Short mmCIF file of C-alpha atoms and ligand atoms in Angstrom, two decimals:
data_model
loop_
_atom_site.label_atom_id
_atom_site.label_comp_id
_atom_site.label_asym_id
_atom_site.label_seq_id
_atom_site.Cartn_x
_atom_site.Cartn_y
_atom_site.Cartn_z
CA MET P 1 241.97 116.74 147.53
CA THR P 2 238.33 115.72 147.71
CA ILE P 3 236.64 116.08 151.08
CA PRO P 4 233.84 113.77 152.25
CA TYR P 5 230.26 114.76 151.45
CA PRO P 6 227.86 115.50 152.86
CA ASN P 7 229.57 117.06 155.81
CA THR P 8 227.39 119.08 158.17
CA GLN P 9 230.07 119.28 160.86
CA PRO P 10 232.00 122.49 161.49
CA MET P 11 234.82 122.95 159.01
CA PRO P 12 238.05 121.10 159.70
CA ALA P 13 241.12 123.15 160.61
CA ILE P 14 241.56 125.89 158.07
CA ALA P 15 244.42 127.90 159.47
CA SER P 16 246.73 126.79 156.66
CA VAL P 17 244.72 128.61 154.00
CA THR P 18 246.33 131.98 153.38
CA PRO P 19 244.50 134.42 151.12
CA PRO P 20 246.48 134.84 147.86
CA SER P 21 246.56 138.65 148.37
CA GLY P 22 248.58 138.04 151.54
CA SER P 23 246.03 139.83 153.70
CA SER P 24 245.01 138.20 156.99
CA ARG P 25 241.35 137.62 155.98
CA PRO P 26 240.22 137.15 152.41
CA ARG P 27 239.46 140.34 150.51
CA VAL P 28 236.05 139.90 148.94
CA THR P 29 234.23 141.26 145.92
CA PHE P 30 230.59 141.06 144.88
CA LEU P 31 229.90 141.17 141.13
CA GLY P 32 226.41 142.53 140.57
CA THR P 33 225.24 145.03 143.20
CA GLY P 34 221.47 144.51 142.94
CA TYR P 35 219.22 143.34 145.78
CA LEU P 36 221.55 140.44 146.54
CA GLY P 37 225.02 141.85 145.82
CA ALA P 38 224.58 145.33 147.33
CA THR P 39 223.17 143.87 150.53
CA TYR P 40 226.03 141.39 150.75
CA ALA P 41 228.75 143.93 150.00
CA ILE P 42 227.46 146.27 152.69
CA CYS P 43 226.87 143.56 155.31
CA TYR P 44 230.25 141.91 154.72
CA ALA P 45 231.97 145.27 155.24
CA GLU P 46 229.98 145.49 158.48
CA LEU P 47 231.43 142.10 159.45
CA GLY P 48 234.90 143.59 158.99
CA TYR P 49 235.88 142.37 155.52
CA ASP P 50 237.62 144.62 152.99
CA VAL P 51 234.92 144.72 150.31
CA LEU P 52 234.61 145.90 146.73
CA GLY P 53 231.28 145.83 144.91
CA PHE P 54 231.33 145.75 141.11
CA ASP P 55 228.53 146.42 138.64
CA VAL P 56 228.22 147.31 134.95
CA ASP P 57 225.49 149.82 135.89
CA ALA P 58 227.47 153.04 136.43
CA ASP P 59 224.49 154.91 137.97
CA LYS P 60 224.11 152.27 140.64
CA ILE P 61 227.83 152.41 141.46
CA THR P 62 227.82 156.22 141.65
CA LYS P 63 224.87 156.12 144.05
CA LEU P 64 226.43 153.46 146.26
CA ASN P 65 229.74 155.34 146.46
CA ALA P 66 227.75 158.45 147.43
CA GLY P 67 226.13 156.56 150.32
CA GLU P 68 222.78 156.06 148.61
CA VAL P 69 221.24 152.57 148.61
CA PRO P 70 219.54 152.10 145.21
CA ILE P 71 216.91 149.74 146.68
CA HIS P 72 214.60 149.90 149.70
CA GLU P 73 215.85 147.47 152.31
CA PRO P 74 215.33 148.26 156.01
CA GLY P 75 218.58 149.02 157.85
CA LEU P 76 220.84 149.07 154.80
CA ASP P 77 221.27 152.87 154.46
CA GLU P 78 222.89 153.28 157.83
CA LEU P 79 225.24 150.32 157.31
CA LEU P 80 226.30 151.64 153.90
CA LYS P 81 227.22 155.08 155.24
CA ARG P 82 229.03 153.66 158.25
CA ASN P 83 231.17 151.25 156.23
CA LEU P 84 232.00 153.73 153.45
CA ALA P 85 233.22 156.08 156.18
CA ALA P 86 235.23 153.30 157.81
CA GLY P 87 237.05 152.72 154.50
CA ARG P 88 236.15 149.01 154.37
CA LEU P 89 233.77 149.36 151.43
CA ARG P 90 233.90 150.77 147.92
CA PHE P 91 232.16 150.25 144.61
CA SER P 92 233.57 150.23 141.11
CA THR P 93 232.79 149.68 137.43
CA ASP P 94 236.43 148.72 136.79
CA ILE P 95 236.79 144.96 136.34
CA ALA P 96 240.62 145.04 136.50
CA GLU P 97 240.44 146.78 139.88
CA THR P 98 237.86 144.20 141.01
CA ALA P 99 240.03 141.29 139.88
CA GLU P 100 243.01 142.82 141.68
CA HIS P 101 241.08 143.37 144.91
CA GLY P 102 239.58 139.96 145.55
CA ASP P 103 240.71 136.68 147.01
CA VAL P 104 237.10 135.52 146.89
CA HIS P 105 234.79 136.84 144.18
CA PHE P 106 231.05 136.32 144.66
CA ILE P 107 228.93 136.26 141.50
CA CYS P 108 225.60 137.96 142.33
CA VAL P 109 224.27 138.91 138.88
CA GLY P 110 220.68 138.35 137.78
CA THR P 111 219.44 135.06 136.29
CA PRO P 112 216.02 136.09 134.94
CA GLN P 113 213.64 133.92 132.95
CA ARG P 114 214.69 133.67 129.31
CA ALA P 115 212.60 135.69 126.89
CA ASP P 116 212.08 132.60 124.69
CA GLY P 117 211.08 130.01 127.28
CA MET P 118 210.97 128.91 130.91
CA GLY P 119 214.71 128.36 131.40
CA ALA P 120 217.12 130.73 133.14
CA ASP P 121 219.02 133.37 131.16
CA LEU P 122 222.65 132.77 132.08
CA SER P 123 224.10 135.52 129.88
CA TYR P 124 224.88 137.78 132.87
CA VAL P 125 226.66 134.96 134.67
CA GLU P 126 228.67 134.22 131.53
CA ALA P 127 229.57 137.89 130.96
CA SER P 128 230.63 138.55 134.55
CA VAL P 129 232.64 135.34 134.97
CA THR P 130 234.37 135.72 131.59
CA SER P 131 235.45 139.32 132.12
CA LEU P 132 236.59 138.63 135.69
CA ALA P 133 238.58 135.52 134.66
CA GLN P 134 240.33 137.47 131.90
CA HIS P 135 241.56 140.08 134.39
CA LEU P 136 242.80 137.82 137.18
CA THR P 137 246.53 137.98 137.84
CA ARG P 138 246.76 135.64 140.86
CA LYS P 139 244.95 132.64 142.30
CA ALA P 140 241.41 133.36 143.49
CA LEU P 141 238.13 131.64 144.30
CA ILE P 142 235.07 132.47 142.21
CA VAL P 143 231.87 131.67 144.11
CA GLY P 144 228.47 131.62 142.47
CA LYS P 145 225.65 133.00 144.63
CA SER P 146 223.10 133.60 141.88
CA THR P 147 220.28 131.06 141.58
CA VAL P 148 221.11 128.83 138.62
CA PRO P 149 220.12 125.58 136.90
CA VAL P 150 221.97 122.50 138.14
CA GLY P 151 225.13 122.04 136.07
CA THR P 152 225.98 125.75 135.92
CA ALA P 153 228.92 125.54 138.36
CA GLU P 154 230.62 122.91 136.18
CA TRP P 155 230.11 125.15 133.15
CA VAL P 156 231.45 128.19 135.06
CA GLU P 157 234.50 126.12 135.94
CA GLN P 158 235.07 125.46 132.24
CA LEU P 159 234.63 129.17 131.43
CA VAL P 160 237.18 130.07 134.09
CA GLY P 161 239.59 127.46 132.73
CA LYS P 162 239.22 128.92 129.25
CA HIS P 163 239.57 132.59 130.16
CA SER P 164 242.06 132.74 133.05
CA PRO P 165 245.77 131.89 132.79
CA ALA P 166 246.10 128.16 133.60
CA ASP P 167 249.09 128.64 135.92
CA LEU P 168 247.03 130.73 138.36
CA GLY P 169 244.91 127.75 139.41
CA VAL P 170 241.73 129.80 139.82
CA GLU P 171 238.99 127.70 141.48
CA VAL P 172 235.20 127.74 141.53
CA ALA P 173 232.63 127.05 144.26
CA TRP P 174 228.89 127.52 144.64
CA SER P 175 227.08 128.96 147.66
CA PRO P 176 223.36 129.53 147.06
CA GLU P 177 221.61 132.42 148.74
CA PHE P 178 218.42 132.34 150.78
CA LEU P 179 217.95 135.97 151.85
CA GLN P 180 214.43 137.41 151.86
CA GLU P 181 213.86 140.98 150.74
CA GLY P 182 212.55 143.03 153.66
CA PHE P 183 214.69 140.96 156.07
CA ALA P 184 217.85 140.90 153.97
CA VAL P 185 220.27 142.55 156.41
CA ASP P 186 219.47 140.10 159.17
CA ASP P 187 219.36 137.17 156.76
CA VAL P 188 222.90 137.97 155.56
CA LEU P 189 224.38 138.67 159.00
CA ARG P 190 222.45 135.86 160.69
CA PRO P 191 221.68 133.23 158.06
CA ASN P 192 219.75 130.12 159.11
CA ARG P 193 222.30 128.00 157.21
CA ILE P 194 225.24 128.28 154.86
CA VAL P 195 225.51 125.82 151.99
CA VAL P 196 228.73 125.47 150.01
CA GLY P 197 229.48 123.29 147.01
CA VAL P 198 233.25 122.81 146.73
CA LYS P 199 235.73 120.49 145.04
CA SER P 200 238.91 121.07 147.02
CA GLU P 201 240.07 121.66 150.57
CA TRP P 202 241.58 124.96 149.47
CA ALA P 203 238.19 126.18 148.21
CA ASN P 204 236.58 124.85 151.38
CA GLY P 205 239.06 126.73 153.56
CA MET P 206 238.82 129.96 151.60
CA LEU P 207 235.02 129.88 151.75
CA TYR P 208 235.13 129.23 155.47
CA ALA P 209 237.47 132.18 155.94
CA ALA P 210 235.16 134.30 153.79
CA HIS P 211 232.24 133.38 156.08
CA LYS P 212 234.12 133.43 159.36
CA GLY P 213 232.64 136.83 160.26
CA VAL P 214 229.18 135.24 160.20
CA PHE P 215 230.27 132.33 162.41
CA ASP P 216 232.05 134.70 164.81
CA LEU P 217 228.98 136.93 165.12
CA ALA P 218 226.86 133.84 165.82
CA ALA P 219 229.28 132.75 168.55
CA THR P 220 229.04 136.14 170.29
CA GLU P 221 225.24 135.80 170.25
CA ASP P 222 225.32 132.22 171.49
CA ARG P 223 223.91 130.89 168.22
CA GLU P 224 225.14 128.38 165.68
CA VAL P 225 224.96 128.67 161.94
CA PRO P 226 224.64 125.19 160.42
CA LEU P 227 227.02 124.59 157.56
CA VAL P 228 226.35 122.11 154.78
CA VAL P 229 229.41 121.28 152.70
CA THR P 230 228.49 119.42 149.56
CA ASP P 231 229.14 118.97 145.84
CA PHE P 232 228.31 121.49 143.09
CA ALA P 233 225.10 119.83 141.90
CA THR P 234 223.60 119.49 145.38
CA ALA P 235 224.47 123.08 146.30
CA GLU P 236 222.74 124.34 143.16
CA LEU P 237 219.72 122.10 143.75
CA VAL P 238 219.29 123.11 147.42
CA LYS P 239 218.22 126.60 146.38
CA VAL P 240 215.71 125.65 143.70
CA ALA P 241 214.36 122.78 145.80
CA ALA P 242 213.77 125.18 148.72
CA ASN P 243 211.96 127.63 146.45
CA ALA P 244 209.92 124.86 144.85
CA PHE P 245 208.84 123.70 148.32
CA LEU P 246 207.84 127.21 149.44
CA ALA P 247 205.94 127.90 146.21
CA THR P 248 204.14 124.56 146.58
CA LYS P 249 203.12 125.36 150.16
CA ILE P 250 201.67 128.72 149.10
CA SER P 251 199.84 127.23 146.13
CA PHE P 252 198.55 124.38 148.28
CA ILE P 253 196.71 126.77 150.59
CA ASN P 254 195.54 128.84 147.63
CA ALA P 255 194.13 125.67 146.06
CA MET P 256 192.28 125.13 149.35
CA ALA P 257 191.02 128.72 148.99
CA GLU P 258 189.54 127.80 145.61
CA VAL P 259 187.75 124.82 147.16
CA CYS P 260 186.52 127.05 150.01
CA GLU P 261 185.18 129.54 147.50
CA ALA P 262 183.24 126.75 145.78
CA SER P 263 181.95 125.17 148.98
CA GLY P 264 181.39 128.04 151.41
CA GLY P 265 184.35 127.23 153.68
CA ASP P 266 186.73 129.79 155.18
CA VAL P 267 190.35 129.21 154.19
CA THR P 268 191.75 131.44 156.94
CA GLN P 269 190.21 129.19 159.62
CA LEU P 270 191.18 126.08 157.68
CA ALA P 271 194.81 127.27 157.48
CA ARG P 272 194.89 128.07 161.17
CA ALA P 273 193.49 124.66 162.06
CA ILE P 274 195.86 122.62 159.90
CA GLY P 275 198.81 124.86 160.82
CA TYR P 276 198.59 123.77 164.46
CA ASP P 277 199.93 120.40 163.33
CA PRO P 278 203.68 120.85 163.78
CA ARG P 279 204.30 118.59 160.78
CA ILE P 280 202.49 121.19 158.65
CA GLY P 281 203.28 124.43 160.48
CA ASN P 282 201.57 127.77 159.92
CA ARG P 283 204.30 129.66 158.06
CA PHE P 284 203.78 130.29 154.34
CA LEU P 285 200.22 129.08 154.84
CA GLN P 286 198.36 132.37 154.37
CA ALA P 287 195.94 132.14 151.48
CA GLY P 288 195.88 135.24 149.33
CA LEU P 289 197.07 136.67 146.06
CA GLY P 290 199.98 134.24 145.82
CA PHE P 291 203.68 134.54 145.28
CA GLY P 292 205.64 136.83 142.98
CA GLY P 293 208.89 138.72 142.95
CA ALA P 294 212.11 138.10 141.09
CA CYS P 295 212.70 134.60 142.53
CA LEU P 296 209.91 132.07 143.12
CA PRO P 297 208.07 132.32 139.78
CA LYS P 298 211.15 132.25 137.56
CA ASP P 299 212.93 129.71 139.76
CA ILE P 300 210.16 127.10 139.61
CA ARG P 301 209.95 127.56 135.83
CA ALA P 302 213.71 127.26 135.33
CA PHE P 303 213.73 124.19 137.59
CA GLN P 304 211.11 122.50 135.39
CA ALA P 305 212.97 123.46 132.21
CA ARG P 306 216.24 122.06 133.53
CA ALA P 307 214.61 118.85 134.81
CA GLN P 308 213.10 118.38 131.35
CA GLU P 309 216.55 118.75 129.75
CA LEU P 310 217.91 116.17 132.17
CA GLY P 311 215.12 113.69 131.44
CA ALA P 312 213.51 114.20 134.85
CA GLY P 313 210.65 116.43 133.69
CA GLU P 314 207.96 114.08 135.05
CA ALA P 315 209.27 114.55 138.58
CA LEU P 316 208.52 118.28 138.53
CA ARG P 317 205.30 118.30 136.51
CA PHE P 318 203.41 119.32 139.67
CA LEU P 319 205.26 122.66 139.63
CA HIS P 320 203.33 123.56 136.48
CA GLU P 321 200.14 123.20 138.53
CA VAL P 322 201.70 125.22 141.37
CA ASP P 323 202.35 128.03 138.88
CA LEU P 324 198.81 127.89 137.44
CA ILE P 325 197.13 127.94 140.87
CA ASN P 326 199.26 130.97 141.68
CA LEU P 327 198.33 132.87 138.53
CA ARG P 328 194.59 132.02 138.88
CA ARG P 329 194.48 134.06 142.12
CA ARG P 330 195.14 137.20 140.07
CA THR P 331 192.12 136.69 137.81
CA ARG P 332 190.05 135.73 140.87
CA VAL P 333 190.59 139.25 142.24
CA LEU P 334 189.48 140.75 138.92
CA HIS P 335 186.27 138.71 139.07
CA LEU P 336 185.66 139.53 142.75
CA ALA P 337 186.06 143.22 141.91
CA ALA P 338 183.51 142.90 139.09
CA GLU P 339 181.11 141.04 141.38
CA LEU P 340 181.31 143.73 144.07
CA LEU P 341 180.79 146.44 141.46
CA GLY P 342 177.81 144.61 139.98
CA ARG P 343 179.51 144.06 136.62
CA ARG P 344 179.01 140.77 134.81
CA ALA P 345 181.84 139.12 132.99
CA GLY P 346 181.41 138.60 129.26
CA PRO P 347 183.55 136.34 127.05
CA ALA P 348 186.38 138.90 127.17
CA GLY P 349 186.18 139.23 130.96
CA PRO P 350 184.43 141.89 133.01
CA ASP P 351 183.82 145.41 131.76
CA LEU P 352 184.79 147.84 134.53
CA SER P 353 184.58 151.03 132.49
CA GLY P 354 183.25 154.02 134.39
CA THR P 355 184.45 152.67 137.76
CA ARG P 356 187.22 154.06 139.91
CA ILE P 357 189.32 151.57 141.84
CA ALA P 358 191.92 152.25 144.54
CA VAL P 359 194.75 149.73 144.56
CA LEU P 360 196.71 149.62 147.80
CA GLY P 361 200.06 147.91 147.19
CA ALA P 362 202.30 147.48 144.15
CA THR P 363 205.30 145.57 145.50
CA PHE P 364 205.37 141.76 145.61
CA LYS P 365 205.46 141.86 149.41
CA PRO P 366 205.77 144.50 152.15
CA ASN P 367 209.04 146.20 153.18
CA THR P 368 210.59 146.22 149.73
CA ASP P 369 210.37 148.45 146.65
CA ASP P 370 210.64 145.42 144.34
CA VAL P 371 207.79 145.17 141.83
CA ARG P 372 209.29 142.44 139.64
CA ASP P 373 206.49 139.97 138.83
CA ALA P 374 204.46 141.53 141.65
CA PRO P 375 200.95 140.03 141.86
CA ALA P 376 199.63 143.42 143.08
CA LEU P 377 200.85 145.28 140.03
CA ALA P 378 199.65 142.50 137.72
CA VAL P 379 196.13 142.79 139.19
CA ALA P 380 196.23 146.60 138.94
CA ALA P 381 197.08 146.21 135.25
CA LEU P 382 194.23 143.68 134.77
CA LEU P 383 191.74 146.10 136.39
CA HIS P 384 192.99 148.89 134.14
CA LYS P 385 192.72 146.66 131.07
CA ALA P 386 189.11 145.90 132.05
CA GLY P 387 188.39 149.63 131.80
CA ALA P 388 188.62 150.80 135.43
CA ASP P 389 190.25 154.08 136.40
CA VAL P 390 192.96 152.65 138.67
CA HIS P 391 194.69 154.75 141.37
CA VAL P 392 197.66 153.02 143.01
CA TYR P 393 199.48 153.78 146.23
CA ASP P 394 202.42 151.86 147.70
CA PRO P 395 204.66 153.04 150.56
CA GLN P 396 207.91 152.24 148.69
CA GLY P 397 207.11 150.82 145.28
CA VAL P 398 205.54 153.74 143.37
CA GLU P 399 208.69 154.77 141.52
CA ASN P 400 209.47 151.25 140.26
CA ALA P 401 205.79 150.56 139.54
CA ARG P 402 205.46 153.74 137.47
CA ARG P 403 208.42 152.62 135.36
CA ALA P 404 206.99 149.11 134.92
CA VAL P 405 203.31 150.01 134.29
CA PRO P 406 203.17 153.72 133.37
CA GLU P 407 199.52 153.67 132.25
CA LEU P 408 198.18 153.55 135.84
CA THR P 409 197.64 156.62 138.04
CA TYR P 410 199.97 156.73 141.04
CA GLU P 411 199.11 158.58 144.24
CA ALA P 412 201.16 159.99 147.11
CA GLY P 413 199.15 158.46 149.96
CA ILE P 414 196.31 156.14 150.98
CA SER P 415 193.81 159.01 151.25
CA GLU P 416 194.57 160.27 147.76
CA ALA P 417 194.27 156.75 146.32
CA VAL P 418 190.92 155.94 147.92
CA ALA P 419 189.28 159.37 147.39
CA GLY P 420 186.15 158.87 145.30
CA ALA P 421 186.82 155.15 144.76
CA ASP P 422 183.95 152.75 144.09
CA LEU P 423 186.13 149.88 145.30
CA VAL P 424 189.33 149.50 147.34
CA CYS P 425 191.62 146.52 146.63
CA VAL P 426 194.29 145.73 149.23
CA LEU P 427 196.88 143.79 147.25
CA THR P 428 200.08 143.96 149.38
CA GLU P 429 199.96 143.50 153.15
CA TRP P 430 201.87 146.63 154.21
CA ALA P 431 201.35 147.52 157.91
CA ASP P 432 199.99 150.93 156.80
CA PHE P 433 197.09 149.17 155.07
CA ARG P 434 196.49 146.58 157.78
CA ASN P 435 196.25 149.34 160.37
CA ALA P 436 194.21 151.81 158.30
CA ASP P 437 190.99 152.99 159.98
CA PRO P 438 188.02 151.77 157.90
CA SER P 439 185.76 154.53 159.28
CA VAL P 440 188.15 157.28 158.19
CA LEU P 441 188.63 155.71 154.75
CA GLY P 442 184.88 155.17 154.50
CA ASP P 443 184.33 158.94 154.53
CA LEU P 444 186.63 159.36 151.54
CA VAL P 445 185.33 156.71 149.13
CA ALA P 446 182.33 156.80 146.81
CA GLY P 447 181.36 153.24 147.75
CA ARG P 448 182.37 151.18 150.80
CA ARG P 449 183.53 148.04 149.02
CA VAL P 450 186.82 146.31 149.73
CA VAL P 451 188.65 143.29 148.32
CA ASP P 452 191.19 142.04 150.86
CA ALA P 453 193.38 139.99 148.52
CA ARG P 454 195.89 139.19 151.29
CA ASN P 455 193.36 138.34 154.02
CA CYS P 456 195.25 140.87 156.12
CA LEU P 457 192.42 143.15 157.30
CA ASP P 458 190.19 142.70 160.33
CA SER P 459 187.04 141.73 158.44
CA ALA P 460 184.75 142.31 161.45
CA LEU P 461 186.06 145.85 161.89
CA TRP P 462 185.58 146.71 158.24
CA THR P 463 182.10 145.19 158.13
CA GLN P 464 181.10 147.11 161.28
CA ALA P 465 182.29 150.31 159.58
CA GLY P 466 179.78 149.63 156.81
CA TRP P 467 182.07 148.10 154.21
CA GLU P 468 181.07 145.28 151.91
CA TYR P 469 184.12 143.05 152.58
CA ARG P 470 185.45 140.19 150.44
CA GLY P 471 188.58 138.17 151.21
CA LEU P 472 190.05 135.39 149.09
CA GLY P 473 188.82 131.90 149.98
CA ARG P 474 186.28 133.26 152.47
CA PRO P 475 182.52 133.27 152.41
N1 NAD N 1 216.59 139.32 145.36
C1 NAD N 1 216.55 138.30 146.21
O1 NAD N 1 215.85 138.33 147.22
C2 NAD N 1 217.37 137.05 145.96
C3 NAD N 1 217.45 136.07 146.97
C4 NAD N 1 218.19 134.92 146.73
C5 NAD N 1 218.79 134.74 145.49
N2 NAD N 1 218.66 135.69 144.53
C6 NAD N 1 219.33 135.46 143.25
O2 NAD N 1 220.41 136.36 143.17
C7 NAD N 1 220.63 136.77 141.82
C8 NAD N 1 220.59 138.29 141.75
O3 NAD N 1 219.29 138.72 142.11
P1 NAD N 1 218.98 140.26 142.41
O4 NAD N 1 217.59 140.31 142.89
O5 NAD N 1 220.06 140.85 143.22
O6 NAD N 1 219.06 140.85 140.91
P2 NAD N 1 219.21 142.38 140.49
O7 NAD N 1 218.65 142.47 139.12
O8 NAD N 1 218.69 143.27 141.56
O9 NAD N 1 220.79 142.61 140.44
C9 NAD N 1 221.61 142.08 139.45
C10 NAD N 1 222.74 143.07 139.22
O10 NAD N 1 223.71 142.49 138.34
C11 NAD N 1 224.24 143.53 137.52
N3 NAD N 1 224.92 142.97 136.36
C12 NAD N 1 224.41 142.56 135.18
N4 NAD N 1 225.39 142.13 134.38
C13 NAD N 1 226.55 142.24 135.06
C14 NAD N 1 227.89 141.94 134.77
N5 NAD N 1 228.26 141.42 133.61
N6 NAD N 1 228.82 142.18 135.72
C15 NAD N 1 228.46 142.70 136.92
N7 NAD N 1 227.20 143.02 137.24
C16 NAD N 1 226.25 142.79 136.33
C17 NAD N 1 223.02 144.36 137.20
O11 NAD N 1 223.39 145.64 136.74
C18 NAD N 1 222.30 144.37 138.55
O12 NAD N 1 222.71 145.47 139.34
C19 NAD N 1 219.57 136.05 141.01
O13 NAD N 1 220.08 134.84 140.52
C20 NAD N 1 218.49 135.77 142.03
O14 NAD N 1 217.67 134.68 141.67
C21 NAD N 1 217.99 136.84 144.75
#
């Protein structure tokens, strides 16, 4: 039966929905135990669900079963150990065991940018859904959580119909995910909304039961978690629309930074002043090196590619500009570095040979070890390509950064990175860097020059300590 949409009211009575396994609450699985799936599996065990995490990466599964979180995410280690010990959580590379375990299967595999264009690579979604569907032996609900182009849920439904026995009546739903790395545990346990795209009351009821732990926790804390029940297409679009909005807000203030650079204005004061207007708000309004990571850049590109396919490309043409503004911030740091070091840019860009540069930060933001499409690492690579001897330190990202860009020199601490440097570039706003003492660092460097690419340092303090200071979008 079709239920009315949109429906932002609490779910209607759901008591009649009994999990097909016969257990009192749905048994849940998470296919793909990366940043999204591992966090979910662990947090849902914490909420009391009987959870199985599945991945094709055997190393990851071995680590998780041994109580080792393969990513850096504050708070997750302790929850993993506690829930493994409680027997509510296990991890497997066996798809038949996964199919047998779950009433609700969440698809959390990657959807990276395709190698041959801007669209999303759906091969991992296809592989995981197909193998799961082939192994199902009773009715179940398959729920997509990965970020996908609109239309994917309908296609997944067809895949499931093709690969699972028709008499089982396996159903599909979509529930996009909004967690932020660095805050992921709280975002999963205490989401600011839950969005579900469903086609039947049964799917609606099962999804409610699979989220009931979140609603119950909210009730004990006197909070409410808004629920938006909608159709497949809207659920898929909510996620990419939200990311497009956030990316646009960041690029808007970075565009203002460019105008400030040309006119002598100060974008940090400008942002503060416009942010007081509650219609604008001050969040996501910090000018700096721009956005990166495994989501925003590839999501706005895939959104444009999909809109183009649907004949709505014009509507999202501005996202191309959002992307370009974002990428221009990276070359701006290269040119600022050259300026501070007294190097002029030729037709092939600046020549920084013979200089030593300390890069503080490699991850795309603080409190994560994720370096995927990290602006910091991209700038470090640009500086290296321009001939500089680049020494990088990051509190959590060094291991991943070394794998991604092995040609840079990685250091074990801030002091080691800045020792003998002609220039220090702060490229990720880790608290360790924000709170570093400029006088102490000043004694270690060869030249007191700093590029604050995140506008996160106290410029007056650094200037007083004798540093030549340059922020982005500031005089
Ligand atoms: N990372 C985030 O903050 C975040 C937030 C919201 C949404 N998302 C979306 O969630 C999805 C996953 O992102 P992520 O950052 O966790 O990616 P990830 O690369 O960290 O994890 C993906 C995992 O899927 C596994 N995998 C690949 N093929 C598989 C298969 N056939 N069966 C089972 N597992 C398989 C990989 O081994 C990997 O462990 C993406 O669509 C992303 O856009 C991510």
